[in-house]
Coordinates of C-alpha atoms and ligand atoms in Angstrom, one line a residue:
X473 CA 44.6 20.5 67.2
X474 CA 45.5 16.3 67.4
X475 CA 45.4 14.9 64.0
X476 CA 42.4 12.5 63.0
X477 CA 43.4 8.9 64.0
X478 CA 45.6 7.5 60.9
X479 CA 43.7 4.1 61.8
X480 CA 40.4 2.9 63.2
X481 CA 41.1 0.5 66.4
X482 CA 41.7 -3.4 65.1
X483 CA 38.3 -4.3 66.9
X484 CA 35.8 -1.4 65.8
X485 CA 37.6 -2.0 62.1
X486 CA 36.5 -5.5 62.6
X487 CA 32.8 -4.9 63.9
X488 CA 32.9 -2.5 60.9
X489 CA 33.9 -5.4 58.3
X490 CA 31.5 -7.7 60.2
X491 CA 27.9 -5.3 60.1
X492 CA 28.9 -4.6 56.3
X493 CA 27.9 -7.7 55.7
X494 CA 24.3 -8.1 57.1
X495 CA 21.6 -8.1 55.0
X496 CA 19.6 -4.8 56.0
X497 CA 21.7 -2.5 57.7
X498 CA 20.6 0.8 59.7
X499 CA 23.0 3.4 59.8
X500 CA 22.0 6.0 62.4
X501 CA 23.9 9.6 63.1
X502 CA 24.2 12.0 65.4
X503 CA 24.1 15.3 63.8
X504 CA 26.3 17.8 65.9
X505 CA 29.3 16.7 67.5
X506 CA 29.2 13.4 65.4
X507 CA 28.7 14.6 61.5
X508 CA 29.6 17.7 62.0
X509 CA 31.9 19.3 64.7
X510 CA 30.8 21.9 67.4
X511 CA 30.6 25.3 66.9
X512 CA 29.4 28.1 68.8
X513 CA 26.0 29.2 66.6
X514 CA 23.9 25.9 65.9
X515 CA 23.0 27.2 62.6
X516 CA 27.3 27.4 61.3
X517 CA 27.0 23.6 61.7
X518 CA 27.9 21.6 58.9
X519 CA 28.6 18.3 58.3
X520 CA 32.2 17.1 57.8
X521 CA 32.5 17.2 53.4
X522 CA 33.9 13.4 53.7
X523 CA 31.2 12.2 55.6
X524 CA 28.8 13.7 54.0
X525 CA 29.6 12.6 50.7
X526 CA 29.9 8.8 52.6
X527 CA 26.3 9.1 53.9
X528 CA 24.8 10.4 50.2
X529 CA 27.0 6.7 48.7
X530 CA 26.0 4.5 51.4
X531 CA 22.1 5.6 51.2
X532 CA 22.1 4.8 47.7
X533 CA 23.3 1.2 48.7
X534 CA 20.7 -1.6 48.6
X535 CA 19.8 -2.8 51.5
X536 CA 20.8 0.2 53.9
X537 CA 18.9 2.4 55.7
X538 CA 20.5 6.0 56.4
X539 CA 19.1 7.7 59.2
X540 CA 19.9 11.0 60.8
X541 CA 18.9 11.3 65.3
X542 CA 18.9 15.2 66.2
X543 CA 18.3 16.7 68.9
X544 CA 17.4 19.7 66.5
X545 CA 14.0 20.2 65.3
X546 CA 13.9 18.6 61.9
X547 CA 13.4 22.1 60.4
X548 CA 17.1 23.1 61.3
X549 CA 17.9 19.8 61.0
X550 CA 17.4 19.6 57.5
X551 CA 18.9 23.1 56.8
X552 CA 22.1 22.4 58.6
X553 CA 22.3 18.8 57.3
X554 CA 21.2 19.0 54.0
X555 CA 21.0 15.1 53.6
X556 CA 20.7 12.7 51.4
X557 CA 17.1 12.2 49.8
X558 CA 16.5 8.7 51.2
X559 CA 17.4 9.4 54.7
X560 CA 15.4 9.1 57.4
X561 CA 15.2 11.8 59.7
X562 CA 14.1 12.2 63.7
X563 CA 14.6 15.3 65.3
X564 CA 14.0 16.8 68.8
X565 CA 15.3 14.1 70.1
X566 CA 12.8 11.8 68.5
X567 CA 9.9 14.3 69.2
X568 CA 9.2 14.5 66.0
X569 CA 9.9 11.5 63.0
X570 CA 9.9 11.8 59.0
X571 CA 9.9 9.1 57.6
X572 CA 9.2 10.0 53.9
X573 CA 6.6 12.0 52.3
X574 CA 3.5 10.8 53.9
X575 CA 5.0 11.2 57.1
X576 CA 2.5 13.7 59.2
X577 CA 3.2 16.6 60.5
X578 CA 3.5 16.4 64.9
X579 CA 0.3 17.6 66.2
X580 CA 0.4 18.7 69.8
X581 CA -2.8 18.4 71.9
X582 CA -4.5 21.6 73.1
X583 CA -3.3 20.5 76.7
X584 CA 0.6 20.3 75.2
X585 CA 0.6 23.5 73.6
X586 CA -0.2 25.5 76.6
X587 CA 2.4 23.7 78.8
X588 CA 4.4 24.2 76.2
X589 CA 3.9 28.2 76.5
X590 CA 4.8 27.8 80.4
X591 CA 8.2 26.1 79.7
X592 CA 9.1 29.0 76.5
X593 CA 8.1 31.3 79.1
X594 CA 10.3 30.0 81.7
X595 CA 13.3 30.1 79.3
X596 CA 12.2 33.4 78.1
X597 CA 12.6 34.5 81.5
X598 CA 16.1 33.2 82.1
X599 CA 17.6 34.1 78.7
X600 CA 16.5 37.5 79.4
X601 CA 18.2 37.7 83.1
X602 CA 20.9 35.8 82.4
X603 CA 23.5 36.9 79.2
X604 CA 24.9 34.4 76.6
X605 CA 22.2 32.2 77.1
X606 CA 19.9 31.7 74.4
X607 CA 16.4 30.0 73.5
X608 CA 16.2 27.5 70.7
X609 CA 12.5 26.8 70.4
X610 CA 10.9 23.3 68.6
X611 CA 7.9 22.6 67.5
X612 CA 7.4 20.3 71.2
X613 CA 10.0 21.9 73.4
X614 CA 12.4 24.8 74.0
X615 CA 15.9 24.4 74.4
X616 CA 18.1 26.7 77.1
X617 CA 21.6 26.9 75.4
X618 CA 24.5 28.2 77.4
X619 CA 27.2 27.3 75.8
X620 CA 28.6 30.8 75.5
X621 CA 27.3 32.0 79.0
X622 CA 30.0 32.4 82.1
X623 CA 29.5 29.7 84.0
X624 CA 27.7 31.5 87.0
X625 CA 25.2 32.9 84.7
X626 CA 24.7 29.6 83.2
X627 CA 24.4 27.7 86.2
X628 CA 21.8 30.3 87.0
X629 CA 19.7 30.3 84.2
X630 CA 19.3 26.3 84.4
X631 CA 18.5 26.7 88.0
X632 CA 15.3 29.3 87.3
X633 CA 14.2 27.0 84.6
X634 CA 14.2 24.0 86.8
X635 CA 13.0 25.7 89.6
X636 CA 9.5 26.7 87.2
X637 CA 9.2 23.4 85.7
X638 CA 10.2 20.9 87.3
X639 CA 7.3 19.8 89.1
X640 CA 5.2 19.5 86.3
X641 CA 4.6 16.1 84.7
X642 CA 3.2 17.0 81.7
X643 CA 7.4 18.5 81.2
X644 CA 9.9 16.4 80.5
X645 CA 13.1 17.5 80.9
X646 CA 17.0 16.4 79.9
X647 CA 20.2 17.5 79.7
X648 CA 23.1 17.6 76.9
X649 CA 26.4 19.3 76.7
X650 CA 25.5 23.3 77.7
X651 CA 21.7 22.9 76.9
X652 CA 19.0 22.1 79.1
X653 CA 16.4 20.3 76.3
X654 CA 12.2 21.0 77.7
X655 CA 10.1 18.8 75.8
X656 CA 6.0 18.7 76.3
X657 CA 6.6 15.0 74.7
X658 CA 8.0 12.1 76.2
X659 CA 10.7 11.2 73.8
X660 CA 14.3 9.9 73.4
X661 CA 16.8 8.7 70.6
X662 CA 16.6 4.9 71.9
X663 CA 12.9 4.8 71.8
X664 CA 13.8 6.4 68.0
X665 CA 16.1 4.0 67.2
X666 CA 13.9 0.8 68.4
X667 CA 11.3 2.4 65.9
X668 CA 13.7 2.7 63.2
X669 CA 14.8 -0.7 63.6
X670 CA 11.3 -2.3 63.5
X671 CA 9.9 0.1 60.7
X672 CA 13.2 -0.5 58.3
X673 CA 13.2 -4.3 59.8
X674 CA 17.0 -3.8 59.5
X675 CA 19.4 -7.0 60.6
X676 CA 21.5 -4.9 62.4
X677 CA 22.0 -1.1 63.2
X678 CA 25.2 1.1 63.7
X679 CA 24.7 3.7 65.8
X680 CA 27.0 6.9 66.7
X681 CA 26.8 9.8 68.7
X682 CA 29.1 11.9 70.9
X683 CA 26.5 13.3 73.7
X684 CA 24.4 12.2 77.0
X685 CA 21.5 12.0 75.3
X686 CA 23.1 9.4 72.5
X687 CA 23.4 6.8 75.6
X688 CA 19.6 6.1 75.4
X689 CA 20.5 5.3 72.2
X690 CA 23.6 2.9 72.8
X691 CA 21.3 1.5 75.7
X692 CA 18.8 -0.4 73.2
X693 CA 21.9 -1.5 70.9
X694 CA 21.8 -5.0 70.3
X695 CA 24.5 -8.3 69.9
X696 CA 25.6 -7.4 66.2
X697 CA 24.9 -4.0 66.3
X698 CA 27.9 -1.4 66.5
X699 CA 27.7 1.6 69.1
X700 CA 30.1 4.1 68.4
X701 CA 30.9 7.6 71.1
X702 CA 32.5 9.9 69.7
X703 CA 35.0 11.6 72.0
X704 CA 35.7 10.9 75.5
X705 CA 33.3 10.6 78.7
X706 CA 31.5 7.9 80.0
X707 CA 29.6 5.7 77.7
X708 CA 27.6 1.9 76.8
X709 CA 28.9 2.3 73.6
X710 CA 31.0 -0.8 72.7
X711 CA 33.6 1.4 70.1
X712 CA 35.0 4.7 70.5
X713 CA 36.6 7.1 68.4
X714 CA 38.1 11.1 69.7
X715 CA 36.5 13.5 67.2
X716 CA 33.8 14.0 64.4
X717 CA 37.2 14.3 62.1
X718 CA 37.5 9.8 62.6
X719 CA 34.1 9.3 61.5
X720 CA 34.8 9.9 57.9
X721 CA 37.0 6.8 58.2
X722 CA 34.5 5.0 59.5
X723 CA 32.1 5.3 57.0
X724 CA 34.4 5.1 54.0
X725 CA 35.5 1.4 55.5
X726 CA 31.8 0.7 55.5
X727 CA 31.2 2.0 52.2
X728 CA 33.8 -0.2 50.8
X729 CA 33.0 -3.6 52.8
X730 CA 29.5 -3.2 51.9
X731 CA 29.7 -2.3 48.3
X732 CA 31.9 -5.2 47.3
X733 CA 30.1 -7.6 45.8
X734 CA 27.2 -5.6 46.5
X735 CA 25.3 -4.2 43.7
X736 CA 24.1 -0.3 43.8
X737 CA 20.8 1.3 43.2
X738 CA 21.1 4.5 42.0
Ligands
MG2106 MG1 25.5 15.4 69.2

């Protein structure tokens, strides 16, 4: 496996040096594929130990916001990611928010919860016909995984599901890397990150992410903000790194523009 990058490109190490320095900064993640890398069972994820431990020092900075944008449910979220107390948290794709204690708990309408039903039924269906694919069910949506299905019964199993749903309005569906994500809420992680931005009133917002569904969130980046894709197709992200393993170094450059000079809270 290629080495992490022994540098960070001149200009993203610049953009880096130049967000340290704004006055409230949100700091944004992608969980899978970004913090930590991809593996074949969503709940063996983990983040990366060096940028973990770079989140838990830069959420304890003043003036920075730390959040965390999952497609997960924020249940599995939270047990895969494990982070920091202060950080924010959106999950399902921005389905569902925390955004501290008195956050309340997503509420789906009567209507919701039975189209809901249809769509696990429609996966429950396919996961059942089709092997190696798998349901990952949220409090909103379902999730068809096939990352470990042959590609015939893969294609298959995203074709029934389709087929069952699509037509229906109150569904709203997208894709990601081997997962077809059915959501009975119209969501997605730029949406989340607009909220974040006006409900931390942050200066500026770095935002990384590695999938499909991260370029909603590079999409409502801003002059000054950073936008960062992790690994290698298409993209509106301005920066660019190859792997979860070149985030750590990203961070840690962060960590240390921002904290000089800076006092901590702890
Ligand atoms: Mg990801």
């Amino acid at each position: 496996m290629r080495q992490p990058l022994a540098q960070l490109p001149a200009e993203l190490e610049s953009a880096i040096r130049r967000i340290a320095q704004t006055p409230h900064l949100l700091l944004a993640l992608d969980f899978d594929g970004t913090m930590a890398p991809i593996v074949e069972h969503a709940e063996d994820a983990r983040p990366l130990p060096r940028t973990a431990a770079a989140l838990a020092a830069l959420s304890a900075l003043e003036g920075t916001t730390t959040a965390l944008v999952s497609g997960r449910a924020l249940g599995s979220l939270r047990m895969v990611a494990a982070p920091p107390a202060p950080t924010l948290l959106v999950g399902s794709h921005g389905a569902e928010t925390w955004l501290g204690p008195d956050s309340p708990p997503l509420v789906l309408t009567a209507e919701q919860s039975a189209t809901l039903e249809l769509a696990r039924a429609a996966v429950a269906q396919a996961t059942s016909l089709y092997k190696g694919t798998v349901a990952e069910d949220k409090p909103a949506g379902v999730a068809l995984h096939y990352r470990l299905a042959s590609k015939a019964d893969g294609h298959a199993a995203v074709e029934l599901v389709m087929e069952a749903l699509s037509g229906n309005p109150a569904i709203h569906i997208s894709t990601g890397k081997k997962v077809l994500e059915i959501s009975v809420i119209k969501a997605n992680k730029g949406q989340s990150l607009v909220a974040l931005r006006e409900y931390t009133q942050a200066t500026a917002t770095l935002f990384a992410g590695d999938d499909v569904t991260d370029e909603h969130g590079f999409e409502v980046l801003r002059p000054g903000d950073v936008g960062i894709k992790v690994g290698k197709s298409q993209t509106h992200a301005e920066f660019r790194i190859p792997k979860p393993q070149d985030l750590p170094m990203v961070l840690e450059l962060l960590l240390a523009a921002r904290t000089n000079g800076r006092p901590h809270t702890t």
